[in-house]
XYZ file of C-alpha atoms in Angstrom:
373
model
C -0.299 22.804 -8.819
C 1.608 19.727 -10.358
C 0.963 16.741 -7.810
C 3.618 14.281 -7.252
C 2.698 13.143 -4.105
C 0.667 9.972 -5.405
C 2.346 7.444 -3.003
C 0.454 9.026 -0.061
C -2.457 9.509 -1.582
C -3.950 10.549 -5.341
C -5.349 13.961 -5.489
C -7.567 13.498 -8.554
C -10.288 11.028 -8.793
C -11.783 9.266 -11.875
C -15.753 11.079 -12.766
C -16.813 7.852 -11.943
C -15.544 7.913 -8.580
C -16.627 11.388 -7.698
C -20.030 10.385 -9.168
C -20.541 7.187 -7.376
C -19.803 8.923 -3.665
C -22.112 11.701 -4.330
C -24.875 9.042 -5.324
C -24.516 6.821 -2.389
C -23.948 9.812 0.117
C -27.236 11.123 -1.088
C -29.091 7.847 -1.762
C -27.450 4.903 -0.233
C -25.970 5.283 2.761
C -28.316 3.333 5.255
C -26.727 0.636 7.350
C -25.489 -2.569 5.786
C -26.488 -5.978 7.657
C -28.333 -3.862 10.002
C -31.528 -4.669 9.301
C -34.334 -5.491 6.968
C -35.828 -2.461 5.543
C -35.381 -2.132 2.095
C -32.369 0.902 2.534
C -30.208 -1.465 4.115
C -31.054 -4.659 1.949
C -29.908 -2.268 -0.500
C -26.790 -1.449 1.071
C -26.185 -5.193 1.909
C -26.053 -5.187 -1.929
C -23.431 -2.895 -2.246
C -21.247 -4.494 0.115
C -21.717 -8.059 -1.775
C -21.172 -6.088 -5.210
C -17.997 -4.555 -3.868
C -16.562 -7.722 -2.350
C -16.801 -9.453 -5.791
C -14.700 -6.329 -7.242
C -12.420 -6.797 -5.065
C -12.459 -10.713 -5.287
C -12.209 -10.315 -8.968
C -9.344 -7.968 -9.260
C -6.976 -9.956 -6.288
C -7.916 -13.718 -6.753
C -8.710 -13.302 -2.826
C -11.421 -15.874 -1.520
C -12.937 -12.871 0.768
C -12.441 -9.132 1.401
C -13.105 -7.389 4.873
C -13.957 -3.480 4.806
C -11.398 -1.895 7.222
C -10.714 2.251 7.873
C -7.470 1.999 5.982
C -4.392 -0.205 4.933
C -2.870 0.518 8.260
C -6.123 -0.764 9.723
C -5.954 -4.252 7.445
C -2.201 -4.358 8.398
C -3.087 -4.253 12.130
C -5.512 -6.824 11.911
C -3.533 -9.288 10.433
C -0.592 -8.671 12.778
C -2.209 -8.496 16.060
C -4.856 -11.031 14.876
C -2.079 -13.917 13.890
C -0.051 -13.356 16.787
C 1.666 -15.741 18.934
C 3.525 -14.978 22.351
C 7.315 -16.223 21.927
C 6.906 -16.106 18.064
C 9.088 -14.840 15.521
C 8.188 -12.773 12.177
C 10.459 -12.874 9.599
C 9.816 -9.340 7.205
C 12.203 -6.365 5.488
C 13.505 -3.152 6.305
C 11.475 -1.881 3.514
C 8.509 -1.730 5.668
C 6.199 0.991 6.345
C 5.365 1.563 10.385
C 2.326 0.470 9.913
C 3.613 -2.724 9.975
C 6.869 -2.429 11.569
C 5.051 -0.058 15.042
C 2.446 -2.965 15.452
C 5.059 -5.559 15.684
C 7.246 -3.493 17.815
C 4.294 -3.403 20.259
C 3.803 -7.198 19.587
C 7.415 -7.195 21.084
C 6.366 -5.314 24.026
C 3.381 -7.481 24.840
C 3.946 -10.481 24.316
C 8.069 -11.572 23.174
C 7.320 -11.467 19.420
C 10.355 -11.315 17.671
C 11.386 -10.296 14.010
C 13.985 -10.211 11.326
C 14.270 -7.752 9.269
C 15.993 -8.657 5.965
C 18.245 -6.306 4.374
C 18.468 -5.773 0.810
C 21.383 -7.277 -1.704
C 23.881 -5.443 -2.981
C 20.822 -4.142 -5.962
C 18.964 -2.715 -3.327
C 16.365 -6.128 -3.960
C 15.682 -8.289 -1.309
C 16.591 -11.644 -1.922
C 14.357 -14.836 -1.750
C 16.929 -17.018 -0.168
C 17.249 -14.115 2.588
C 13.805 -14.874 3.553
C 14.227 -18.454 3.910
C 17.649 -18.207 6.070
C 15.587 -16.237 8.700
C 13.083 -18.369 9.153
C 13.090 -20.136 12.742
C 11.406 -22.550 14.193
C 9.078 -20.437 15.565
C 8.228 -18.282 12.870
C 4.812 -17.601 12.275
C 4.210 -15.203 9.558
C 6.150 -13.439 6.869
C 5.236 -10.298 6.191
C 6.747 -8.097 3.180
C 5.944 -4.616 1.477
C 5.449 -5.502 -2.126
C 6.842 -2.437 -2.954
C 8.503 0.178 -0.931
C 6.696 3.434 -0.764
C 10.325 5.062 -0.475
C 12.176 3.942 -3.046
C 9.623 1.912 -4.903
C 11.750 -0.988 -4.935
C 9.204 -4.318 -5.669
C 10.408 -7.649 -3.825
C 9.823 -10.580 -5.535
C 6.899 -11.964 -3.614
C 5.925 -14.775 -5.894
C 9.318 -16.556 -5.453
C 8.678 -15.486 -1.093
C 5.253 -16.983 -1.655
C 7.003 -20.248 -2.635
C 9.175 -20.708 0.108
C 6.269 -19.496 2.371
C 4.344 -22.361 1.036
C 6.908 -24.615 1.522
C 7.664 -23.797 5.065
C 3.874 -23.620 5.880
C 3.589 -20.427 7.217
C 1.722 -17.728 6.805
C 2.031 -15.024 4.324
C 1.280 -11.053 4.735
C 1.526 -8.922 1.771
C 1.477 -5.090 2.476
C -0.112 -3.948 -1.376
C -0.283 -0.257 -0.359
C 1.936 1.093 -3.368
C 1.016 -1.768 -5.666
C -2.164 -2.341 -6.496
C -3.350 -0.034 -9.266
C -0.207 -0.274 -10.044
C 1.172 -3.839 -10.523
C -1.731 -6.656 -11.338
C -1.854 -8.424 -7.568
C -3.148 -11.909 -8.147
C -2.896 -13.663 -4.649
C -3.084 -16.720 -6.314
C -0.299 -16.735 -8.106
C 1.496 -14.647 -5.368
C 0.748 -17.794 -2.881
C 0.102 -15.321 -0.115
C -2.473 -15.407 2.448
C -3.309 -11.890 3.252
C -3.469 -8.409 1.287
C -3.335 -5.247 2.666
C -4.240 -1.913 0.409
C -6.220 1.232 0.010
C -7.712 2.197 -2.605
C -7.101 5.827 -2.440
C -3.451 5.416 -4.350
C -3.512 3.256 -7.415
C -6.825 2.679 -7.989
C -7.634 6.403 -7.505
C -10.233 5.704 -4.726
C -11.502 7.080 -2.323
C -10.071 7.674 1.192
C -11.278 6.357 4.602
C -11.238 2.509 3.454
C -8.887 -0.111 3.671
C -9.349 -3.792 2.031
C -8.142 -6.833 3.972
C -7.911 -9.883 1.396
C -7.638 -13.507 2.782
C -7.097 -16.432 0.683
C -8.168 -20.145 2.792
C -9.124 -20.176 6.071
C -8.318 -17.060 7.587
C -6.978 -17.964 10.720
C -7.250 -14.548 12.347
C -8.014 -13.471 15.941
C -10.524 -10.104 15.773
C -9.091 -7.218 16.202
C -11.635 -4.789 16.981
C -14.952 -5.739 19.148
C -18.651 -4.285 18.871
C -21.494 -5.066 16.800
C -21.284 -6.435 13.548
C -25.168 -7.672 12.598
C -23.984 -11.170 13.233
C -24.517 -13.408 16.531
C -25.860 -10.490 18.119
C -27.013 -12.628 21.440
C -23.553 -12.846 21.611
C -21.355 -10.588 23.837
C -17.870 -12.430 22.551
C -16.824 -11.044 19.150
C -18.209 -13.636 16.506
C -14.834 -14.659 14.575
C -16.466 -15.289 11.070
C -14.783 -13.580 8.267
C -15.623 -10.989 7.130
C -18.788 -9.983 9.095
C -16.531 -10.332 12.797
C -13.977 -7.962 11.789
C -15.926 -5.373 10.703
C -17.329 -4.143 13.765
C -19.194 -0.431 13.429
C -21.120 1.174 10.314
C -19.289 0.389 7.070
C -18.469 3.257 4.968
C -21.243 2.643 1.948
C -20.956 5.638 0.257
C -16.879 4.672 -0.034
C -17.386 1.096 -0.791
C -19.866 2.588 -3.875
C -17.123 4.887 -5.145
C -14.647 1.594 -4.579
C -16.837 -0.525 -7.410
C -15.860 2.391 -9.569
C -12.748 2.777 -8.848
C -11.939 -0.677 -9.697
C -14.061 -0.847 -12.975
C -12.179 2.457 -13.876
C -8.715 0.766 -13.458
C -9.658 -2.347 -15.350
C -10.963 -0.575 -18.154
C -7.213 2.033 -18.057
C -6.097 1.388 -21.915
C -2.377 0.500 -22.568
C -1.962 4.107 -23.590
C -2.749 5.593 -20.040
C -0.349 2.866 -18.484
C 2.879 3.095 -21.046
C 2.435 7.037 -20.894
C 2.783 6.551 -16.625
C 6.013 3.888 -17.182
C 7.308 5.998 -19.919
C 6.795 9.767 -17.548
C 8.588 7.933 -14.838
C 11.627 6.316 -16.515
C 11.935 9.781 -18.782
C 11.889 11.520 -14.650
C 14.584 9.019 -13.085
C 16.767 9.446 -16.492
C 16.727 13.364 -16.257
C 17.284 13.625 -12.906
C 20.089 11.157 -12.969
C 21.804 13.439 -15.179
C 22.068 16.437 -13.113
C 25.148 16.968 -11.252
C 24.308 17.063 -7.339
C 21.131 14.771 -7.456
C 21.669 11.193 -5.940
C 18.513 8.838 -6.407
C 17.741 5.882 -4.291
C 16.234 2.431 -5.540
C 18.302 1.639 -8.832
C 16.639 -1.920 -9.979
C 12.877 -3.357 -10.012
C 11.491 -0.343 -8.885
C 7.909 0.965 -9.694
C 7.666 3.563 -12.828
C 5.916 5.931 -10.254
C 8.169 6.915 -7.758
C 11.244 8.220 -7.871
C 13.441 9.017 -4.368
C 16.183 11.493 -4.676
C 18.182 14.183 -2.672
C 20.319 17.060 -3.756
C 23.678 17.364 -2.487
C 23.697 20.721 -0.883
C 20.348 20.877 0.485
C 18.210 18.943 3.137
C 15.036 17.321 1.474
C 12.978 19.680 3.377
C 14.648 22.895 2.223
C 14.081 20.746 -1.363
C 10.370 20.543 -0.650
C 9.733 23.299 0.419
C 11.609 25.502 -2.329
C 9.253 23.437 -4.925
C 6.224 24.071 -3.145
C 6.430 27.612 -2.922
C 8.501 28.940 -5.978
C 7.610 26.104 -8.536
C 3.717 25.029 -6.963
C 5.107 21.671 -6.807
C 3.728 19.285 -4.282
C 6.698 16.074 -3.621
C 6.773 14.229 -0.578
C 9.878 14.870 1.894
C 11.240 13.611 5.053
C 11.464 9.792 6.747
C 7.998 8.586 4.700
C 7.415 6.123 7.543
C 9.777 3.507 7.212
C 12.469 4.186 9.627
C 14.587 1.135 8.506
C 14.380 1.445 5.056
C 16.426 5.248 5.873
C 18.417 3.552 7.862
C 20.064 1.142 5.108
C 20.060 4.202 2.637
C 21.971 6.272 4.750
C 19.243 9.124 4.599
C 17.879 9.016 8.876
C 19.448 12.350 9.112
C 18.351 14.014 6.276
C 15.221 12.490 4.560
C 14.571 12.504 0.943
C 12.466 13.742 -1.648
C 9.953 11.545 -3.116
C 8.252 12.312 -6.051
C 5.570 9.790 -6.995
C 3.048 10.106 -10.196
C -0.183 8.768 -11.056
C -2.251 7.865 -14.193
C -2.704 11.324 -14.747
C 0.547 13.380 -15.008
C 2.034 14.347 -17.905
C 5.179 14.507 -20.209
C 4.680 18.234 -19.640
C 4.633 18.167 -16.125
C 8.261 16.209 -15.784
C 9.661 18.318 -17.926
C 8.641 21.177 -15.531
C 10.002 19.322 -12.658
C 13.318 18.294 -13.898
C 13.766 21.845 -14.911
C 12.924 23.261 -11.570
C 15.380 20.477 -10.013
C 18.046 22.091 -12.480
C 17.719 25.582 -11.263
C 17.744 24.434 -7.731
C 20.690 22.915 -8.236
C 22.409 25.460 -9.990
């Protein structure tokens, strides 16, 4: 099979990875900060270890374990909310942001903006800023779009987020592993990601960075090792919002994941950029194919349709004549469709990873051909 379905998750892990979850399913996996045996003193460790990895690779000042981006997203939304409040965010957005403030709606009068894109298909800074109210609360924005791939410029947002004093909610699912994330630099408060797309992770964790005080409400409620006289949910960060067993044996495999990533040489990244531009050139050449997200996209993914068929009929064609695996239909972000025109009809994503090949394009874009023709 040739895998281009790396936006929703990557299919093939680093050694290192694979190793380290086999070790710490087989060896590790007591309870962390539930109790003092030596098993879970070593499993403490592993949680520390993997907090500075991920400390080290974002800038963040702390890192809570959740069960998955969407999990880190909902956290951060339901955990900054305010009844009357307003959120100011894009139509680029994935439902896991966009369904929790749509409930935040429903319960409690939280209202948002969604900012549309310029006439580049970028959202624009000064956008941002015009939608602010005064009772906006948080911005949140996909740093890039897991349609189209399209990155918003969330250093210059981070600025005017800084300057208005609010809040600011980065949604990193598609970038990191693939863009260097510094929250620093960014100026944002909170990062959401998994680290079973770009960093080639494993599945069934989600990171929740914070930089300064964290200012969050829990989200979820049970035991956490902490306070445990306590029947209200401690609000320390991280140990209060990470109620339940952590995952050890995926935190492990997380270390290596990120080691892996900042030890990828130059080659393995220019070979990704230069697969994916050499994908979106081809493709743009054949009569019939229209492809979404022309400027400041990511190398990796590439949205398209073909004129006289539905992106379903397109995936599924490739799947069983060609044994190529591509994403198709709405991908989750409803509004993002909406401004390209595609509700109706979805679209074909095709998104690579460290670990396709020249050779494997070339197949594509020649399969795309004969479909075509």
């Amino acid at each position: 099979m040739i895998y281009f379905d790396n936006a929703a998750t990557t299919i093939i892990k680093p050694e290192c990875v694979i190793k380290a979850e086999s070790y710490a399913l087989k060896s590790l996996c007591a309870n962390a900060g539930r109790g003092s045996h030596s098993a879970a003193i070593k499993a403490a460790q592993i949680v520390y270890e993997a907090r500075k990895a991920v400390k080290n690779l974002t800038a963040c000042d702390d890192v809570a374990f959740t069960f998955n981006c969407t999990d880190a997203l909902n956290t951060v939304l339901f955990g900054t909310a305010k009844p009357n409040g307003h959120i100011v965010t894009t139509i680029y957005e994935h439902n896991s942001t966009l369904r929790p403030i749509t409930e935040l709606n429903r319960r409690m009068n939280v209202e948002y903006t969604a900012v549309r894109p310029n006439t580049h298909g970028v959202i624009d800074p000064a956008d941002i800023e015009r939608a602010i109210r005064p009772n906006t609360y948080l911005i949140a924005v996909n740093h890039a779009s897991n349609v189209t791939g399209t990155v918003a410029p969330v250093t210059q947002i981070g600025c005017i987020a800084r300057r208005h004093g609010i809040p600011y909610l980065i949604d990193g699912a598609q970038s990191v592993g693939y863009l260097d994330v510094n929250m620093r630099e960014i100026g944002c408060n909170y990062l959401c990601f998994s680290p079973h797309k770009g960093l080639h992770g494993p599945q069934g964790l989600g990171c929740l960075c914070v930089r300064g005080d964290s200012q969050l409400l829990p989200f979820r409620f049970g035991g956490t090792g902490t306070a445990s006289q306590a029947l209200s949910q401690p609000k320390d960060f991280p140990e209060g919002f990470e109620s339940g067993t952590l995952p050890v044996n995926s935190i492990f495999a997380l270390i290596a994941a990120i080691t892996h990533y900042q030890r990828l040489s130059l080659n393995s990244k220019r070979n990704l950029a230069v697969c994916g531009d050499t994908l979106r050139t081809e493709l743009s050449k054949i009569a019939g194919v229209k492809i979404y997200g022309k400027y400041s996209t990511l190398p990796n993914i590439v949205c398209f349709n073909l004129a006289k068929l539905n992106a379903a009929a397109v995936g599924n064609i490739l799947n069983e004549q060609y044994d190529i695996a591509v994403r198709c239909g709405l991908h989750c972000a409803p509004l993002c469709h909406s401004f390209l025109g595609t509700l109706e009809s979805g679209a074909v994503r095709a998104s690579l990873s460290y670990h396709n090949s020249m050779n494997e394009v070339e197949f594509f874009v020649k399969a795309i051909r004969e479909i075509c023709r």
